[in-house]
PDB file of C-alpha atoms in Angstrom:
ATOM      1  CA  TRP F   1      10.360   8.122  31.126  1.00 76.00           C
ATOM      2  CA  LEU F   2       9.183  11.317  28.761  1.00 83.00           C
ATOM      3  CA  ILE F   3       6.949   9.130  26.718  1.00 84.00           C
ATOM      4  CA  GLU F   4       5.031   8.182  30.173  1.00 87.00           C
ATOM      5  CA  ALA F   5       5.351  11.232  31.773  1.00 91.00           C
ATOM      6  CA  ARG F   6       3.896  13.217  29.056  1.00 92.00           C
ATOM      7  CA  GLY F   7       1.359  10.231  27.909  1.00 91.00           C
ATOM      8  CA  PHE F   8       2.722  10.578  24.408  1.00 90.00           C
ATOM      9  CA  GLU F   9       1.852   7.205  22.184  1.00 88.00           C
ATOM     10  CA  GLU F  10       4.932   5.530  20.912  1.00 86.00           C
ATOM     11  CA  ILE F  11       4.694   4.205  17.602  1.00 88.00           C
ATOM     12  CA  SER F  12       6.802   1.690  15.207  1.00 91.00           C
ATOM     13  CA  ILE F  13       7.707   2.482  11.859  1.00 92.00           C
ATOM     14  CA  GLY F  14       9.305  -0.840  11.180  1.00 90.00           C
ATOM     15  CA  ASP F  15      11.735  -3.591  12.405  1.00 90.00           C
ATOM     16  CA  TYR F  16      14.873  -1.882  11.486  1.00 91.00           C
ATOM     17  CA  ILE F  17      17.508   0.516  13.295  1.00 94.00           C
ATOM     18  CA  LEU F  18      18.089   4.017  12.213  1.00 94.00           C
ATOM     19  CA  SER F  19      20.909   6.381  12.799  1.00 95.00           C
ATOM     20  CA  GLY F  20      18.677   9.165  14.510  1.00 93.00           C
ATOM     21  CA  GLY F  21      15.161  10.125  15.516  1.00 92.00           C
ATOM     22  CA  GLU F  22      15.076  12.664  12.603  1.00 95.00           C
ATOM     23  CA  THR F  23      14.709  10.146   9.872  1.00 95.00           C
ATOM     24  CA  ALA F  24      11.652   8.426  11.514  1.00 95.00           C
ATOM     25  CA  ALA F  25      10.235  11.856  12.341  1.00 95.00           C
ATOM     26  CA  ILE F  26      10.323  12.902   8.802  1.00 96.00           C
ATOM     27  CA  VAL F  27       8.476   9.172   8.090  1.00 95.00           C
ATOM     28  CA  VAL F  28       5.641  10.306  10.565  1.00 94.00           C
ATOM     29  CA  LEU F  29       5.380  13.660   8.970  1.00 95.00           C
ATOM     30  CA  ASP F  30       4.853  12.295   5.703  1.00 92.00           C
ATOM     31  CA  ALA F  31       2.402   9.829   6.548  1.00 89.00           C
ATOM     32  CA  ILE F  32       0.140  12.389   8.557  1.00 91.00           C
ATOM     33  CA  VAL F  33       0.899  15.472   6.297  1.00 92.00           C
ATOM     34  CA  ARG F  34      -0.332  13.664   3.038  1.00 87.00           C
ATOM     35  CA  LEU F  35      -4.169  13.036   4.451  1.00 86.00           C
ATOM     36  CA  LEU F  36      -4.261  16.887   4.998  1.00 90.00           C
ATOM     37  CA  PRO F  37      -7.039  18.023   1.895  1.00 88.00           C
ATOM     38  CA  GLY F  38      -4.965  19.787  -0.889  1.00 88.00           C
ATOM     39  CA  VAL F  39      -1.510  18.045   0.060  1.00 89.00           C
ATOM     40  CA  MET F  40      -1.865  15.316  -2.662  1.00 84.00           C
ATOM     41  CA  GLY F  41      -2.633  16.047  -6.265  1.00 80.00           C
ATOM     42  CA  ASN F  42      -5.112  13.974  -6.649  1.00 78.00           C
ATOM     43  CA  ALA F  43      -7.140  13.527  -3.532  1.00 72.00           C
ATOM     44  CA  GLN F  44      -8.861  10.051  -4.864  1.00 74.00           C
ATOM     45  CA  SER F  45      -5.387   8.612  -5.088  1.00 73.00           C
ATOM     46  CA  GLY F  46      -4.897   7.979  -1.747  1.00 73.00           C
ATOM     47  CA  GLU F  47      -8.192   5.632  -1.671  1.00 72.00           C
ATOM     48  CA  THR F  48      -6.734   2.951  -3.639  1.00 67.00           C
ATOM     49  CA  GLU F  49      -2.944   2.881  -2.000  1.00 71.00           C
ATOM     50  CA  SER F  50      -1.381  -0.221   0.164  1.00 68.00           C
ATOM     51  CA  PHE F  51      -3.251  -0.205   3.518  1.00 69.00           C
ATOM     52  CA  GLU F  52      -6.639   1.839   2.665  1.00 75.00           C
ATOM     53  CA  THR F  53      -8.526  -1.753   1.664  1.00 82.00           C
ATOM     54  CA  GLY F  54      -6.342  -3.647   3.853  1.00 87.00           C
ATOM     55  CA  LEU F  55      -4.488  -5.136   1.115  1.00 92.00           C
ATOM     56  CA  LEU F  56      -0.881  -4.156  -0.315  1.00 92.00           C
ATOM     57  CA  GLU F  57      -1.697  -1.888  -3.514  1.00 90.00           C
ATOM     58  CA  HIS F  58      -1.340  -4.033  -7.014  1.00 92.00           C
ATOM     59  CA  PRO F  59       1.474  -3.384  -9.522  1.00 93.00           C
ATOM     60  CA  GLN F  60       1.770  -0.042 -11.378  1.00 91.00           C
ATOM     61  CA  TYR F  61       3.009   0.109 -15.148  1.00 92.00           C
ATOM     62  CA  THR F  62       3.788   2.990 -17.172  1.00 87.00           C
ATOM     63  CA  LYS F  63       5.032   3.257 -21.017  1.00 87.00           C
ATOM     64  CA  PRO F  64       6.436   1.885 -22.821  1.00 93.00           C
ATOM     65  CA  GLN F  65       4.251  -1.247 -23.307  1.00 93.00           C
ATOM     66  CA  GLU F  66       7.076  -3.559 -23.386  1.00 93.00           C
ATOM     67  CA  TRP F  67      10.627  -3.070 -21.448  1.00 92.00           C
ATOM     68  CA  GLU F  68      13.448  -5.128 -21.375  1.00 93.00           C
ATOM     69  CA  GLY F  69      11.010  -7.809 -22.187  1.00 93.00           C
ATOM     70  CA  ARG F  70       8.895  -7.410 -19.948  1.00 93.00           C
ATOM     71  CA  ARG F  71       5.273  -6.614 -21.140  1.00 94.00           C
ATOM     72  CA  ILE F  72       2.473  -4.481 -19.537  1.00 96.00           C
ATOM     73  CA  PRO F  73      -0.222  -7.414 -18.634  1.00 97.00           C
ATOM     74  CA  ASP F  74      -2.693  -7.688 -21.872  1.00 96.00           C
ATOM     75  CA  VAL F  75      -5.743  -7.251 -19.587  1.00 97.00           C
ATOM     76  CA  LEU F  76      -4.364  -3.535 -18.556  1.00 96.00           C
ATOM     77  CA  LEU F  77      -4.287  -2.517 -22.047  1.00 95.00           C
ATOM     78  CA  SER F  78      -7.790  -4.035 -23.160  1.00 95.00           C
ATOM     79  CA  GLY F  79     -10.151  -1.149 -21.696  1.00 94.00           C
ATOM     80  CA  ASN F  80     -12.128  -3.483 -19.970  1.00 97.00           C
ATOM     81  CA  HIS F  81     -12.508  -1.968 -16.545  1.00 97.00           C
ATOM     82  CA  GLY F  82     -14.356  -4.737 -15.014  1.00 97.00           C
ATOM     83  CA  ALA F  83     -11.411  -6.982 -15.650  1.00 98.00           C
ATOM     84  CA  ILE F  84      -8.869  -4.717 -14.887  1.00 97.00           C
ATOM     85  CA  GLU F  85     -10.292  -3.966 -11.370  1.00 94.00           C
ATOM     86  CA  LYS F  86     -10.603  -7.849 -10.801  1.00 97.00           C
ATOM     87  CA  TRP F  87      -6.982  -8.109 -12.041  1.00 98.00           C
ATOM     88  CA  ARG F  88      -5.836  -5.429  -9.691  1.00 94.00           C
ATOM     89  CA  ARG F  89      -7.425  -6.884  -6.930  1.00 93.00           C
ATOM     90  CA  ALA F  90      -6.198 -10.716  -7.570  1.00 96.00           C
ATOM     91  CA  GLU F  91      -2.621  -9.218  -7.626  1.00 96.00           C
ATOM     92  CA  ALA F  92      -3.145  -7.198  -4.525  1.00 93.00           C
ATOM     93  CA  GLU F  93      -4.086 -10.329  -2.837  1.00 94.00           C
ATOM     94  CA  LYS F  94      -1.175 -12.158  -3.854  1.00 96.00           C
ATOM     95  CA  LEU F  95       1.549  -9.568  -2.902  1.00 95.00           C
ATOM     96  CA  THR F  96      -0.235  -9.197   0.194  1.00 94.00           C
ATOM     97  CA  GLN F  97      -0.177 -12.975   0.849  1.00 94.00           C
ATOM     98  CA  GLU F  98       3.288 -13.481  -0.459  1.00 96.00           C
ATOM     99  CA  ARG F  99       4.775 -10.114   1.331  1.00 95.00           C
ATOM    100  CA  ARG F 100       2.758  -9.412   4.352  1.00 93.00           C
ATOM    101  CA  PRO F 101       0.916 -12.459   5.546  1.00 94.00           C
ATOM    102  CA  ASP F 102       0.298 -10.534   8.670  1.00 92.00           C
ATOM    103  CA  LEU F 103      -1.983  -8.124   6.875  1.00 91.00           C
ATOM    104  CA  TRP F 104      -3.490 -11.004   4.953  1.00 93.00           C
ATOM    105  CA  ASP F 105      -4.589 -12.855   7.885  1.00 92.00           C
ATOM    106  CA  ARG F 106      -6.130  -9.771   8.939  1.00 90.00           C
ATOM    107  CA  TYR F 107      -8.015  -9.276   5.635  1.00 87.00           C
ATOM    108  CA  PRO F 108     -11.507 -10.457   5.712  1.00 82.00           C
ATOM    109  CA  GLN F 109     -11.527 -12.075   2.199  1.00 73.00           C
ATOM    110  CA  ALA F 110      -8.967 -14.211   3.475  1.00 65.00           C
ATOM    111  CA  ARG F 111     -11.117 -16.147   5.820  1.00 64.00           C
ATOM    112  CA  LYS F 112     -13.826 -16.976   2.921  1.00 66.00           C
ATOM    113  CA  PRO F 113     -13.439 -20.116   0.764  1.00 61.00           C
ATOM    114  CA  ARG F 114     -12.217 -19.356  -2.787  1.00 56.00           C
ATOM    115  CA  LYS F 115     -14.980 -20.598  -5.540  1.00 55.00           C
TER     116      LYS F 115
END
């Protein structure tokens, strides 16, 4: 009733149950506050995050170059910025198709035939 009476917009933070509204409120606050100028250390970092392009974000790697038998993909160590960007886009598309088909269905590139 309160939502209707005050003209609030109801939103969902996901398909799961929480023990109280406090956790959901923190999630919403974080999602909003991080968009304010000066909140993120590097304002440009938000431009490449999940959902900004309609895709999930590509995998992230750090040092060491090999950890527990897993290696950073060679392309990321190549210094070839064009190849790195192409790899990141392909990985983002692959992850979105696998993990969020609902997002992939709305992504314009999903409707274009692959060459």
